[in-house]
Each structure stands twice: as structure tokens, then as C-alpha cells.
CSV table of C-alpha atoms in Angstrom, one decimal:
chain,number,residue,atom,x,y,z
A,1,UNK,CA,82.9,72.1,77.7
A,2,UNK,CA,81.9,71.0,81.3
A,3,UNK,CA,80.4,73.9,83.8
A,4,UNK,CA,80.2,73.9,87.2
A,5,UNK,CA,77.5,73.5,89.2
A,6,UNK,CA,76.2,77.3,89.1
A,7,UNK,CA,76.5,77.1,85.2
A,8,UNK,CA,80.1,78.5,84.4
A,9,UNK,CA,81.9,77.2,81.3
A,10,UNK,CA,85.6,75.5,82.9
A,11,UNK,CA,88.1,75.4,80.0
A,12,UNK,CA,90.4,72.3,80.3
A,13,UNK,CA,87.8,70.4,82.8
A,14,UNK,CA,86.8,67.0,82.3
A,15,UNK,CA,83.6,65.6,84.0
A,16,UNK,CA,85.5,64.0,86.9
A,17,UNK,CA,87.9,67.2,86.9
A,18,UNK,CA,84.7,69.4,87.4
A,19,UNK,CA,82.7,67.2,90.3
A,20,UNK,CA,85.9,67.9,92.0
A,21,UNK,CA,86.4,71.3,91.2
A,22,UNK,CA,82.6,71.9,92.8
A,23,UNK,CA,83.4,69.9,96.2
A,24,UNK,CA,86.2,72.3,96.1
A,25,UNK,CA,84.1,75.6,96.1
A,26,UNK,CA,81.3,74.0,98.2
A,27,UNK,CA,84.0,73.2,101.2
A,28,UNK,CA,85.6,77.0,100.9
A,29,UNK,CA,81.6,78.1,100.7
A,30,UNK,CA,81.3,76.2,104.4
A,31,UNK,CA,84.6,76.9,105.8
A,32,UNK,CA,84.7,73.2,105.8
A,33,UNK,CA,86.6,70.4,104.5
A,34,UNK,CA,89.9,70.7,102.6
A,35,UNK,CA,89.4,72.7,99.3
A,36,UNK,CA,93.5,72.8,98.6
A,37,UNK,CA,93.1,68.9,98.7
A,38,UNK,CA,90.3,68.6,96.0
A,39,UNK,CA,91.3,71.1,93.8
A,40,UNK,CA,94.9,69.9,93.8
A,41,UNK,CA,93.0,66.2,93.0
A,42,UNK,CA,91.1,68.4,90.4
A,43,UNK,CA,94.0,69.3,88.8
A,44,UNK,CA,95.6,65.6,89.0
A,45,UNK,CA,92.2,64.5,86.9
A,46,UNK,CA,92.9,67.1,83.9
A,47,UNK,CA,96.1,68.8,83.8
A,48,UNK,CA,94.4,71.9,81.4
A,49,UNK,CA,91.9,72.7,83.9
A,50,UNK,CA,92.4,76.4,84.6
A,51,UNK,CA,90.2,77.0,87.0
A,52,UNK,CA,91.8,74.9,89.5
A,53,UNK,CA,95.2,76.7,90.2
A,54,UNK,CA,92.8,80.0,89.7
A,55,UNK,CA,90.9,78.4,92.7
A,56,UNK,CA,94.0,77.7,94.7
A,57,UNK,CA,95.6,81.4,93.7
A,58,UNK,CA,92.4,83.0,95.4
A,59,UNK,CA,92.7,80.6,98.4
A,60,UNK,CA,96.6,81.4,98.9
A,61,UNK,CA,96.4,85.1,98.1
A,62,UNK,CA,93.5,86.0,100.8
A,63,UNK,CA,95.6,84.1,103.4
A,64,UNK,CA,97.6,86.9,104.3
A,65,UNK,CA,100.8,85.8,104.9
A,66,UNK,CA,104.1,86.1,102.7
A,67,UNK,CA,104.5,82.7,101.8
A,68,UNK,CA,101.1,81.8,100.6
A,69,UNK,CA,101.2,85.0,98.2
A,70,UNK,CA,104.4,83.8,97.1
A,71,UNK,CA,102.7,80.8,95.7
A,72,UNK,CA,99.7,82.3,94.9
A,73,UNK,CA,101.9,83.8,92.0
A,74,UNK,CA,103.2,80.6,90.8
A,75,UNK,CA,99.5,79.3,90.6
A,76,UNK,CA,99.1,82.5,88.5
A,77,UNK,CA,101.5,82.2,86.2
A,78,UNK,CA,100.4,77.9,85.6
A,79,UNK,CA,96.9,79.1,84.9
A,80,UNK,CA,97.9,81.8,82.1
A,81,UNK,CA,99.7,79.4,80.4
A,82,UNK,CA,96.4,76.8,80.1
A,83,UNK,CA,94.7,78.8,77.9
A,84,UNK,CA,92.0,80.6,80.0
A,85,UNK,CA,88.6,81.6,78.4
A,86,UNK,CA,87.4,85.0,79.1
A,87,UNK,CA,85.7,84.5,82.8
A,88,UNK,CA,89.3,82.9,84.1
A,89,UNK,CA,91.4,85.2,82.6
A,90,UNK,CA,89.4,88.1,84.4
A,91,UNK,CA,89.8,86.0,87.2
A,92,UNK,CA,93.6,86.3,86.8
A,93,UNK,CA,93.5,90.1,86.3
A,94,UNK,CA,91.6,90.9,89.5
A,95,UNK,CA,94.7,88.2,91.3
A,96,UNK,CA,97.2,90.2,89.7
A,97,UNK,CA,95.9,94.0,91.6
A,98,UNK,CA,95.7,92.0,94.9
A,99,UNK,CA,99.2,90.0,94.7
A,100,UNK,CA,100.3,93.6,94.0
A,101,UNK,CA,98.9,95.1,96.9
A,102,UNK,CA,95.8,96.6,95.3
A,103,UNK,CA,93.1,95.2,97.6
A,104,UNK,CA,90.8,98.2,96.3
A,105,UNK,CA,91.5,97.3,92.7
A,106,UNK,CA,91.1,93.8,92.9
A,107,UNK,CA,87.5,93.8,94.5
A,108,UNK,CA,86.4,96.5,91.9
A,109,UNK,CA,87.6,94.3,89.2
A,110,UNK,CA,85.7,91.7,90.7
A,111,UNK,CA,83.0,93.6,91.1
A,112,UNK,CA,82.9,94.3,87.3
A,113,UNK,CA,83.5,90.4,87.0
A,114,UNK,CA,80.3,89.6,88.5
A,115,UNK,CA,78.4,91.7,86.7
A,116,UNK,CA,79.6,89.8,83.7
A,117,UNK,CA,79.1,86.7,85.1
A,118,UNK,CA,76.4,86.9,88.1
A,119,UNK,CA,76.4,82.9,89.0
A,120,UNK,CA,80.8,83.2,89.5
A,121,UNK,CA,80.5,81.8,93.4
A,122,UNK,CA,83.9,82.0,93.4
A,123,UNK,CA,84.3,85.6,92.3
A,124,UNK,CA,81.5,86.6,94.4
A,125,UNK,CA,83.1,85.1,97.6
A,126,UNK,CA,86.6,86.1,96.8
A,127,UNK,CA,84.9,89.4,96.5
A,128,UNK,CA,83.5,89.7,99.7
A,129,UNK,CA,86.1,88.1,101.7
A,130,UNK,CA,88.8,91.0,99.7
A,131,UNK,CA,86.0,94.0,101.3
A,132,UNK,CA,86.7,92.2,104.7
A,133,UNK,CA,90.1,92.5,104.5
A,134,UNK,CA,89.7,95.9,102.9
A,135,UNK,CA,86.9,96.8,105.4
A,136,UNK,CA,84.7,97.9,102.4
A,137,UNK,CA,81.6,97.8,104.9
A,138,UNK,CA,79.1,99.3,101.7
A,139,UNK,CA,80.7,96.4,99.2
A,140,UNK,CA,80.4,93.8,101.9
A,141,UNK,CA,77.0,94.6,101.3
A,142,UNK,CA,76.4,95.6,97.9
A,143,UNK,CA,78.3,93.0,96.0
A,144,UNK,CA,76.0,90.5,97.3
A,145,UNK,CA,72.7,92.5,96.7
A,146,UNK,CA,73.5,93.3,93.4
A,147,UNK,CA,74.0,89.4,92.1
A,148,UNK,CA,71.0,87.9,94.0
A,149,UNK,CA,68.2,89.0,92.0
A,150,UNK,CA,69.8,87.4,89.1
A,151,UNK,CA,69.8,84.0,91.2
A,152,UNK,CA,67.0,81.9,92.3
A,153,UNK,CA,66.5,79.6,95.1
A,154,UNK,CA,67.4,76.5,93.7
A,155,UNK,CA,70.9,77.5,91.9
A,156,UNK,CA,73.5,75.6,94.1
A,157,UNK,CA,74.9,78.0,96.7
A,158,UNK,CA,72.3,80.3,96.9
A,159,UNK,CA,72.1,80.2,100.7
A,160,UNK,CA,76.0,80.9,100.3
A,161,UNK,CA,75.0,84.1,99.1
A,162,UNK,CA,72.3,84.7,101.8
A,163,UNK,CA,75.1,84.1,104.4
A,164,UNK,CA,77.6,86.9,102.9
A,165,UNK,CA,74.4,89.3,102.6
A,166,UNK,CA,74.0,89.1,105.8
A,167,UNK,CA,77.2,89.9,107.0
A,168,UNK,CA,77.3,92.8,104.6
A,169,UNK,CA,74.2,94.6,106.0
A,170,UNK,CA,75.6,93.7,109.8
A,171,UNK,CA,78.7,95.7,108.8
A,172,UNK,CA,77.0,98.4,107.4
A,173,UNK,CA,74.3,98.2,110.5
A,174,UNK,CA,71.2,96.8,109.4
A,175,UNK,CA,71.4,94.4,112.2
A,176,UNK,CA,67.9,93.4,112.2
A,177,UNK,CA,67.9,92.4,108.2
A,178,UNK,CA,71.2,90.8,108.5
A,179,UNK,CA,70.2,88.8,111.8
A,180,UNK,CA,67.0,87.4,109.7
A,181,UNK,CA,68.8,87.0,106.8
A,182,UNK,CA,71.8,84.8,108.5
A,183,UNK,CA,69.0,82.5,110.1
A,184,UNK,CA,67.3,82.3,106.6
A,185,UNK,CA,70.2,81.0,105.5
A,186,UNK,CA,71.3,78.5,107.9
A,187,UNK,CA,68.2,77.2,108.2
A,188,UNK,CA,68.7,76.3,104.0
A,189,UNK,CA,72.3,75.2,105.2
A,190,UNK,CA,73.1,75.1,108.8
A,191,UNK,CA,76.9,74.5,108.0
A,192,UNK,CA,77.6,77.9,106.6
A,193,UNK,CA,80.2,78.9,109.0
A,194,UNK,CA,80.1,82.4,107.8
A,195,UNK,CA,76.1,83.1,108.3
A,196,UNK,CA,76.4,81.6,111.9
A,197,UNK,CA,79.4,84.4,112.4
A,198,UNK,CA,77.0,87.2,111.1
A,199,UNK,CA,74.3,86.3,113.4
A,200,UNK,CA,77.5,86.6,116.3
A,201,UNK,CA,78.5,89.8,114.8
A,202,UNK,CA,74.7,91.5,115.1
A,203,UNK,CA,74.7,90.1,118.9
A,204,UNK,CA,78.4,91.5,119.6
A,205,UNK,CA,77.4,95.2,118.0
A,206,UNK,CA,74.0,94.8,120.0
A,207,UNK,CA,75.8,93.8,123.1
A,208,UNK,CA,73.3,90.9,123.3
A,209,UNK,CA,76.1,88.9,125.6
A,210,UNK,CA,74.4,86.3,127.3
A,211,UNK,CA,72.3,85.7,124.3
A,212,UNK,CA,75.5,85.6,121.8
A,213,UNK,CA,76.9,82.8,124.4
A,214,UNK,CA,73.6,80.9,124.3
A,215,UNK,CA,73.5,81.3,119.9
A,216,UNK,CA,77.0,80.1,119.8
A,217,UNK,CA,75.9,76.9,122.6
A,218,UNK,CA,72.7,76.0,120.9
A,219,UNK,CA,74.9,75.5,117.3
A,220,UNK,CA,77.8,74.8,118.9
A,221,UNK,CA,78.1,70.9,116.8
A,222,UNK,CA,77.7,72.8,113.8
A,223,UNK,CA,80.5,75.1,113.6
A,224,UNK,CA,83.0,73.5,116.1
A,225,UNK,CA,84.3,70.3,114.0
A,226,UNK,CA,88.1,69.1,113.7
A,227,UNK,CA,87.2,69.9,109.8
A,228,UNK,CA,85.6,72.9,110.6
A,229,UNK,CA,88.3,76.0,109.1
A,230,UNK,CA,86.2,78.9,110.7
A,231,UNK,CA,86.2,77.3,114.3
A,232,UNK,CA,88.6,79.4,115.7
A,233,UNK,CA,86.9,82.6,115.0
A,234,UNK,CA,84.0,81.9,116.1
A,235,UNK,CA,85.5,80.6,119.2
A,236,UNK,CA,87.2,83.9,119.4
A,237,UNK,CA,83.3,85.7,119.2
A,238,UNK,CA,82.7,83.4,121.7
A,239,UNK,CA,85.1,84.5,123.9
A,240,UNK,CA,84.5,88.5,123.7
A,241,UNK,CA,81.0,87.8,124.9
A,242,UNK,CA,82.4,86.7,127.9
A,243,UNK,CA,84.9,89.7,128.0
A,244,UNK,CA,81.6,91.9,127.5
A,245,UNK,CA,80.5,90.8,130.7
A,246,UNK,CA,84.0,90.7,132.0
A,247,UNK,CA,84.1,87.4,132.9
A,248,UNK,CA,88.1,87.4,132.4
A,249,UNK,CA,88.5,83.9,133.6
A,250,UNK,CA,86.0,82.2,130.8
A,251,UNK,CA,87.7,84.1,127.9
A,252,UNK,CA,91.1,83.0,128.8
A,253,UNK,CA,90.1,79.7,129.5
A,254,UNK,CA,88.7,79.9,125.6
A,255,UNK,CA,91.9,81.3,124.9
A,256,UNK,CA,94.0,77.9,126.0
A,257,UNK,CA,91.7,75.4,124.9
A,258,UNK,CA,90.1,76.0,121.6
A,259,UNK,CA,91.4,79.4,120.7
A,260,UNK,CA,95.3,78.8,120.6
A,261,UNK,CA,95.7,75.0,121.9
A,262,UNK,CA,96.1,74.2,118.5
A,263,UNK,CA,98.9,76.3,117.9
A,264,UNK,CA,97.2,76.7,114.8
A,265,UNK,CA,100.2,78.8,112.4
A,266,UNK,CA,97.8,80.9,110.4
A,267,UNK,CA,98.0,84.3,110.2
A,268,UNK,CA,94.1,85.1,110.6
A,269,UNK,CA,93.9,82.5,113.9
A,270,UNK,CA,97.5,84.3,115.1
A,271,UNK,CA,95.3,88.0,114.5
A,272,UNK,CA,92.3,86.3,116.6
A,273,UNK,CA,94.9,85.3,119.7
A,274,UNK,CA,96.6,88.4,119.8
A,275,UNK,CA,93.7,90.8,119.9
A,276,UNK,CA,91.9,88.1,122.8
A,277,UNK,CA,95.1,88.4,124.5
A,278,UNK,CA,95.6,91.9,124.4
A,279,UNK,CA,92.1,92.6,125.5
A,280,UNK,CA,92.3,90.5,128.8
A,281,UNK,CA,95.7,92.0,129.6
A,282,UNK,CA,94.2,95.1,129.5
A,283,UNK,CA,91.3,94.3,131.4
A,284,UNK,CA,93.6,93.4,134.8
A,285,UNK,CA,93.9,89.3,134.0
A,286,UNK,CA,96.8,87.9,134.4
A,287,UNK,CA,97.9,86.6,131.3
A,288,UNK,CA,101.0,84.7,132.3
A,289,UNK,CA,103.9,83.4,130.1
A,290,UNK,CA,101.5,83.2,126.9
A,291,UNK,CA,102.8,86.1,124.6
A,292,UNK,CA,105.8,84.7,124.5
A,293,UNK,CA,104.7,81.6,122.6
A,294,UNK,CA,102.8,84.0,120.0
A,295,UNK,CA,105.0,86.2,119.7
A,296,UNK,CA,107.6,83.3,118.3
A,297,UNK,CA,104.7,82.3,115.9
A,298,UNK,CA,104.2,85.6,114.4
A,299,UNK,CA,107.8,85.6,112.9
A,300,UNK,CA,106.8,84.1,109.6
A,301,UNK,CA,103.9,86.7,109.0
A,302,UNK,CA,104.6,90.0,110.0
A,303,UNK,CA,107.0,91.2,107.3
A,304,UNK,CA,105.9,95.2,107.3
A,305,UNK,CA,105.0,95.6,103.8
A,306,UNK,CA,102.0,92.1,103.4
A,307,UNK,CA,98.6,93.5,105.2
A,308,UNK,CA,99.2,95.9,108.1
A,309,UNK,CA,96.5,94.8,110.4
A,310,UNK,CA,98.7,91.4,110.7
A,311,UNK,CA,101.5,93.5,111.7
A,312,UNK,CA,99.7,95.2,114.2
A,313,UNK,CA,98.7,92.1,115.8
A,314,UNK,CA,102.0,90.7,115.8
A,315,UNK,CA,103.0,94.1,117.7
A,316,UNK,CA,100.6,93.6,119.9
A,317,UNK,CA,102.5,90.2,120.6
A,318,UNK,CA,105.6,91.5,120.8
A,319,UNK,CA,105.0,94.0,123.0
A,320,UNK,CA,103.3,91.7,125.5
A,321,UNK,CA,106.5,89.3,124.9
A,322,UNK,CA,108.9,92.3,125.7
A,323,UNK,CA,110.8,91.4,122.2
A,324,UNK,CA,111.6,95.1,122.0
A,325,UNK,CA,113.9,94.1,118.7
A,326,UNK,CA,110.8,92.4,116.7
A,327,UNK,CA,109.0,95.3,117.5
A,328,UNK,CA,111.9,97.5,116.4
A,329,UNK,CA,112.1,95.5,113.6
A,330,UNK,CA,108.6,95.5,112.1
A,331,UNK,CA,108.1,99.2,112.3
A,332,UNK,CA,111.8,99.7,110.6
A,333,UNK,CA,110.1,97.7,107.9
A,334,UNK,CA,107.2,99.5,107.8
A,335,UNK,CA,108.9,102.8,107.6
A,336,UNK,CA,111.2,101.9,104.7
A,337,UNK,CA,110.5,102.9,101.4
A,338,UNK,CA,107.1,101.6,99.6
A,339,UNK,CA,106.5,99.5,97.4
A,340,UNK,CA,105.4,101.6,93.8
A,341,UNK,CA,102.1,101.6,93.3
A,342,UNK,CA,100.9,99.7,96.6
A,343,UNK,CA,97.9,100.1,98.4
A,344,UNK,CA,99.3,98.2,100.8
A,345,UNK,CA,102.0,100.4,101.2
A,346,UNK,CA,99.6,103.4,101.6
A,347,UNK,CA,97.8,102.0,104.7
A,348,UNK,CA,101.2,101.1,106.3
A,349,UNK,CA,102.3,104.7,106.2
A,350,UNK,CA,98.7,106.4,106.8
A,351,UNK,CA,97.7,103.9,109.7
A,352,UNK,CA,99.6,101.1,109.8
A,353,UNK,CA,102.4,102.6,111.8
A,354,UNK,CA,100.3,105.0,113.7
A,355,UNK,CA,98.7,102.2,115.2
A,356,UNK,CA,101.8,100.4,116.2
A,357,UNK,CA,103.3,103.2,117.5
A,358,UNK,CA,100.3,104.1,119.7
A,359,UNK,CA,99.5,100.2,120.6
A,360,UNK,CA,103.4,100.6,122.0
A,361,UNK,CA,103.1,103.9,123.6
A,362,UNK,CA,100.2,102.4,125.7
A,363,UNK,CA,102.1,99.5,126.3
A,364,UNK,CA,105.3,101.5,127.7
A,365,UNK,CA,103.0,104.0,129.7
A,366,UNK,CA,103.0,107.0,127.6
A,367,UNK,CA,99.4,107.1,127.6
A,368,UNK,CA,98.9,110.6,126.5
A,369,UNK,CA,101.1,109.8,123.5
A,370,UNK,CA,99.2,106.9,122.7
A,371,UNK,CA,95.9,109.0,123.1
A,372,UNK,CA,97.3,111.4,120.6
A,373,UNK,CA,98.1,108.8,117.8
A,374,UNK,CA,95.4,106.4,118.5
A,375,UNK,CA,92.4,109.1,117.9
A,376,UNK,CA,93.6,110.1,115.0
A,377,UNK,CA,94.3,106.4,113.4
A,378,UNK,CA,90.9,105.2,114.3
A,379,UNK,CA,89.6,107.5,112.1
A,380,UNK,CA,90.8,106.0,109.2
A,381,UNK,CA,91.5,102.3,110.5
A,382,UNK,CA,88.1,100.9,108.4
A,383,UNK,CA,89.9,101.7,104.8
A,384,UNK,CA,91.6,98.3,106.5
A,385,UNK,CA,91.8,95.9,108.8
A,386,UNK,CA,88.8,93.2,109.0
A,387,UNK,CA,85.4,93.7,111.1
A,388,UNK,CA,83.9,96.5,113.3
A,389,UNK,CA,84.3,94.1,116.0
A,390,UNK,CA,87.7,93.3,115.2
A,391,UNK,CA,89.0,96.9,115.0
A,392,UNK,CA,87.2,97.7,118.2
A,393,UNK,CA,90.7,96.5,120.1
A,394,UNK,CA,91.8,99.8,118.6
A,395,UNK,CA,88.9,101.3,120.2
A,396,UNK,CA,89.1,99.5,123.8
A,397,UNK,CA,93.0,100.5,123.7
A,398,UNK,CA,92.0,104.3,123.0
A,399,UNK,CA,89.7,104.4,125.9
A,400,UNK,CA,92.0,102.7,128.3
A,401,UNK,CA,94.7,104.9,127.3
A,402,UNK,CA,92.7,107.6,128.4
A,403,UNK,CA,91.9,106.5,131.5
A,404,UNK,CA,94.8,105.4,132.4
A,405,UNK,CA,96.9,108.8,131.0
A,406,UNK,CA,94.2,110.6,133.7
A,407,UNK,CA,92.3,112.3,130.8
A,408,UNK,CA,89.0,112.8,132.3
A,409,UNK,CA,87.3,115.0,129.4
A,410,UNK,CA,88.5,112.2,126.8
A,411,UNK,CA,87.5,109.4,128.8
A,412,UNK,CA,84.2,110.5,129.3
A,413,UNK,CA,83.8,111.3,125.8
A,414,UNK,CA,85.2,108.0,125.1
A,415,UNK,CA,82.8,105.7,127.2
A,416,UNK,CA,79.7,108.0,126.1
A,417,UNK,CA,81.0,107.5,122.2
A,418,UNK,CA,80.9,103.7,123.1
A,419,UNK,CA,77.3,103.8,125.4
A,420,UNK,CA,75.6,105.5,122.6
A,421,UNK,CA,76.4,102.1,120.8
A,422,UNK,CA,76.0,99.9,123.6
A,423,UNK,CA,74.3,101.5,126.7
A,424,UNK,CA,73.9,98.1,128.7
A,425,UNK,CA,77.6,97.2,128.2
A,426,UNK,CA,79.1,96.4,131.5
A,427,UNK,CA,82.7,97.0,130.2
A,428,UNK,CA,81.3,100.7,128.7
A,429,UNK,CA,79.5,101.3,131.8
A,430,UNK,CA,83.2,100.6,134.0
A,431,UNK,CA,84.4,102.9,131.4
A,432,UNK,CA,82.4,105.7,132.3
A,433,UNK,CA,82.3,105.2,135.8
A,434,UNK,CA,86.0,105.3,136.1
A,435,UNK,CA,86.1,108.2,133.2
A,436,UNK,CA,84.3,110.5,136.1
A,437,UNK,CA,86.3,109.3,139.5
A,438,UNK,CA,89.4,110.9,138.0
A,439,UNK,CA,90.3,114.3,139.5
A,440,UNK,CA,90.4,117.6,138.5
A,441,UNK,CA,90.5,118.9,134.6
A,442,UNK,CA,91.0,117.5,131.2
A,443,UNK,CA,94.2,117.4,129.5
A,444,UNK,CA,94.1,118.6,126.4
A,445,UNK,CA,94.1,116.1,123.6
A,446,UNK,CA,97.8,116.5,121.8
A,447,UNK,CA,97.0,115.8,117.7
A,448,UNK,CA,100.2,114.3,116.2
């Protein structure tokens, strides 16, 4: 039975099937390429190959939008019916707890996987990219570190690995491990789109601006191709260094040119351009006309019942838009009754709405409202919802509400919560120094 390159028995492969098959991982590994494209030739060269619609399943059902689940399913359902061995068909149980909304249950099933079957790439990074979505900051970490003694340094994708681990121990802030442990591994492969973005992510918690800027120039050839998938993101990182030193202009220049002159459809590129966007409208720049062409790509994600961070992005576009019906809309759906046995659903209802709700009270000037439910949600926004750097919008929101509602006790408490982090953050420092020009008393912070 062919294996693929990190030792796997494939049922159904045949040597060409499996060369494929590998390219296909490799390009996903990178962020690179087109992976659909060679595993759909994969599965053109042997028709039994399992792992190929298991690879495209994984691919479709971390994409985050309704329709790519949809066929994430039908990829399911071809694979069980190719006779899986017993890696693949664990593969296709931990599919089934995420297509069901079970982001938790999935990763620990994978989790159990790679014990099993330490050299899975594909499990491992289908893993970690599930504890991103899920915002599992310890598995992040964890899941890596526990399969890497069990590889050595010459097992094809081993500086994969390294890249992951190092955004794992950023997340749970070991910045200086995971800033040496990114380099480490682009210097084995200095395509890995994903250790270049840990190395950004260590910069962006440090508020190491002007150095982030320079780190994402200096690599800039690497990461920035017409093939590259990851691009955008790191574009995006790109762009909030220049919001950290509130050089509004640069980041919405970012935002037309490579950040949303594609018009790129995807859901995570669509999450990237709303949370830029809100950020510099809430910073004073003049945004223009540009919601409204975001807010009319958001239609086909943001269903209220998929992943709730998406839907708060596409409210975030909505509200800037003034489409007071979408909005209406999406949190209609996310108020109706859950799906049995979701996860998913359990986030909408916990934080989800809350979220929404506040992101639109701050919107419509009810800032003391949006205070009120934005406190409380940020307390429990990491069970979901991507990055620290990511959910900091939630954060930046919170703090302007504040200010903006008058709230001087809260806003100093605010920008003091956020100079503890980063005490030579221009934006943080304009916090605070606004938090104590406002007059008189604190209001008293209203829990929902």
C-alpha cells in the first residue's frame, strides 16, 4: 500500500495518486499553491483513494462558510464509501463533530488521532487550524509539542510543525520562544506562510510597530505571491502596525490595494476587511463609500447559525453600510432556535449575539449600552473567534465605547488594562490621555 511522504499507509493510492496527494498537503502546509487542484488530480489518478476527498473535506469544512461545509459533507460521505483503513476513518469521525458544529469535539478527536498516529500532517494541521478557530490558545500550543519529540529533523514537514509551535506558544504568550522558534523555522523553509505570521503576531502583542513593518518589508517576496493563499492576512498584520502608530492613511491605503482590491469572496479575507475597516472608522478616518461594497459580499456567509465570529464581522459591515435589515436579519437568525447538540449554537447565544448587539449599540451611539454588553462578552470571546490580535477589535470597540459614552472610571481602567500590555502603544497612550480629560465622575458600569 503506498504512504505518503511522512510514512502514512493511503488505502486506494497508487504511486502517481500518492506524489499528488503529498504536493497537495505540502501546498496547504505553505499556504501556497492550489491543494483543491492536486488533490482533485489525485483523485482523477485512483478513483479509491480515500484520503483525497478526506483532504478536500478538511480543506472545505475549515473554510467557514455555508457552502463549502455543504460540500464538505458530500466529500464525507464519497470517502466512507472507499473503504477507509483505520487512520482515515478516524479522520472522518473527527469531520463528522466539526460539520456538526462541534469545533471542541473535533480537535479533541484529533488530538486522540495524533497520538495514534504522530507523523498525520494533515491531522496535526487540521488540528491546530480547528484551536484557531476555536481559540484553544493551550492546544494551539500543546498539540504541536506533544507530536514533535516523536519527529526528527529530516521527516518531510518538520519545519511545518516548528511553524504551528510557534504560533501556539505566541498565543499562549511565550513570545520570546515562539519568535525564535518561527525564525528557526523559516530559515528550514522560508515559505511557511504561517511561521512568518507568528513572528507578526509576537511583534503586534509586543507593540514592536516599526519593527513589525520592517519584518513584514524585509520578507515581503516571500509571503506576497499571486499564489500565495495567506497574503491577505498578512497584509492585514501589516496594516494594524500602521494603525498602532495611527498612521490612518497607510492602513487604508493597505486596505484598497492588497487587502480588498481583490475582492477576494472568502469568508476569512471578508473577516480581515471588516475588522481593518471598522478599526479606522473608529479611529476618525474617513472611510468613504467602502462598507457598502462589503457589506454586499458578506451575504453568502453570514447565515447566524455557521461560526459566529463571521457573523460578527459581517455586522460590523452592515452597520457601517447602514443595511439596518441585514443586520436585523442576522441576529433574527441568531436568536432562533439552536441547532441540538451544537457548539456552534452555544457560542451564538453566550457571545455571539452579545457581541453584535454591543458592536451595534456603539454604532448607533448608545455607548453605555454597548459598554454594558461588550465587558461582559469579552470575557468569554476566546472560547471563539480566531487570534488575540484578532479579537482585540472587540477590545478597541470596548474602550472607545467608553470614552465616547463619557465613562471616565472605565476608560481609565480600560487604557491602563491595555498599557499593562503595551505601555509604548501610541493608540493606548491616546486612550488614557483622553480616558482622564473627561469631566467629572464615573458612571457606573450597567451589567446586562
Amino acid at each position: 500500500m503506498p504512504k505518503d511522504r511522512q510514512g502514512n499507509a493511503m488505502s486506494g493510492a497508487t504511486p502517481e495518486a500518492a506524489a499528488l496527494y503529498d504536493r497537495a498537503v505540502e501546498a496547504f502546509n505553505l499556504f501556497r499553491g492550489d491543494p483543491i487542484g492536486l488533490a482533485d488530480a489525485a483523485a482523477e489518478a485512483a478513483p479509491d483513494f480515500a484520503m483525497a476527498p478526506i483532504f478536500k473535506a478538511h480543506l472545505y469544512a475549515l473554510a467557514t462558510e455555508p457552502a463549502a461545509s455543504a460540500a464538505a459533507r458530500g466529500l464525507v460521505a464519497r470517502a466512507r464509501d472507499l473503504r477507509p483503513n483505520d487512520r482515515e476513518a478516524s479522520h472522518l469521525a473527527a469531520l463528522d463533530q466539526l460539520l456538526a458544529g462541534n469545533w471542541t469535539a473535533a480537535a479533541l478527536a484529533l488530538d486522540h488521532h495524533s497520538m495514534r498516529y504522530p507523523h498525520d500532517l494533515l491531522a496535526l494541521q487540521s488540528g491546530h487550524l480547528m484551536d484557531f478557530f476555536r481559540a484553544g490558545a493551550r492546544d494551539l500550543r500543546d498539540r504541536i509539542a506533544r507530536a514533535l519529540p516523536q519527529w526528527d529533523e529530516g521527516r518531510p514537514g518538520y519545519s511545518v510543525l516548528l511553524g504551528m509551535h510557534a504560533f501556539g506558544l505566541e498565543e499562549c504568550g511565550d513570545y520570546s520562544r515562539a519568535e525564535a522558534t518561527g525564525r528557526e523555522a523559516l530559515d528550514r523553509q522560508p515559505l511557511d506562510a504561517w511561521a512568518h505570521h507568528a513572528v507578526a503576531h509576537v511583534m503586534e502583542m509586543q507593540g514592536r510597530a516599526e519593527e513589525g513593518i520592517a519584518w513584514m518589508a524585509s520578507r515581503e517576496a516571500r509571503w506576497s505571491g499571486d499564489d500565495a493563499f495567506f497574503r491577505i492576512h498578512n497584509w492585514w498584520h501589516k496594516a494594524l502596525y500602521h494603525l498602532e502608530l495611527e498612521q490612518g492613511a497607510e492602513a487604508l491605503a493597505l486596505y484598497d490595494g492588497p487587502i480588498r482590491g481583490s475582492r477576494s469572496p472568502l469568508a476569512v479575507n471578508l473577516a480581515d476587511a471588516s475588522a481593518l475597516l471598522w478599526r479606522i472608522a473608529i479611529a476618525g478616518q474617513d472611510v468613504g463609500d467602502r462598507w457598502q461594497e462589503l457589506a454586499q459580499a458578506w451575504g453568502a456567509h453570514a447565515d447566524g447559525r455557521l461560526y459566529p465570529f463571521n457573523d460578527l464581522h459581517a455586522a460590523m459591515a452592515y452597520l457601517g453600510a447602514g443595511r439596518e435589515a441585514d443586520l436585523s436579519r442576522l441576529i433574527a437568525a441568531c436568536r432562533a432556535d439552536p441547532v441540538p447538540g451544537s457548539e456552534v449554537a452555544s457560542w451564538t447565544r453566550a457571545t455571539g449575539l452579545p457581541l453584535i448587539e454591543g458592536f451595534a449599540a456603539f454604532w448607533h451611539g448608545e455607548h453605555e449600552r454597548a459598554v454594558s454588553l461588550l465587558f461582559g462578552a469579552r470575557q468569554i470571546a476566546n472560547a471563539f473567534g480566531g487570534s488575540h490580535a484578532q479579537r482585540d477589535v472587540i477590545d478597541w470597540t470596548l474602550t472607545e465605547a467608553a470614552l465616547r459614552g463619557g465613562l471616565r472610571g472605565v476608560s481609565e481602567a480600560l487604557a491602563n488594562e491595555r498599557l499593562a500590555l503595551r505601555p509604548h502603544s501610541p493608540v493606548n497612550r491616546r486612550f488614557l490621555g483622553r480616558a482622564r480629560e473627561l469631566p467629572g465622575p464615573a458612571a457606573r458600569l450597567q451589567v446586562p
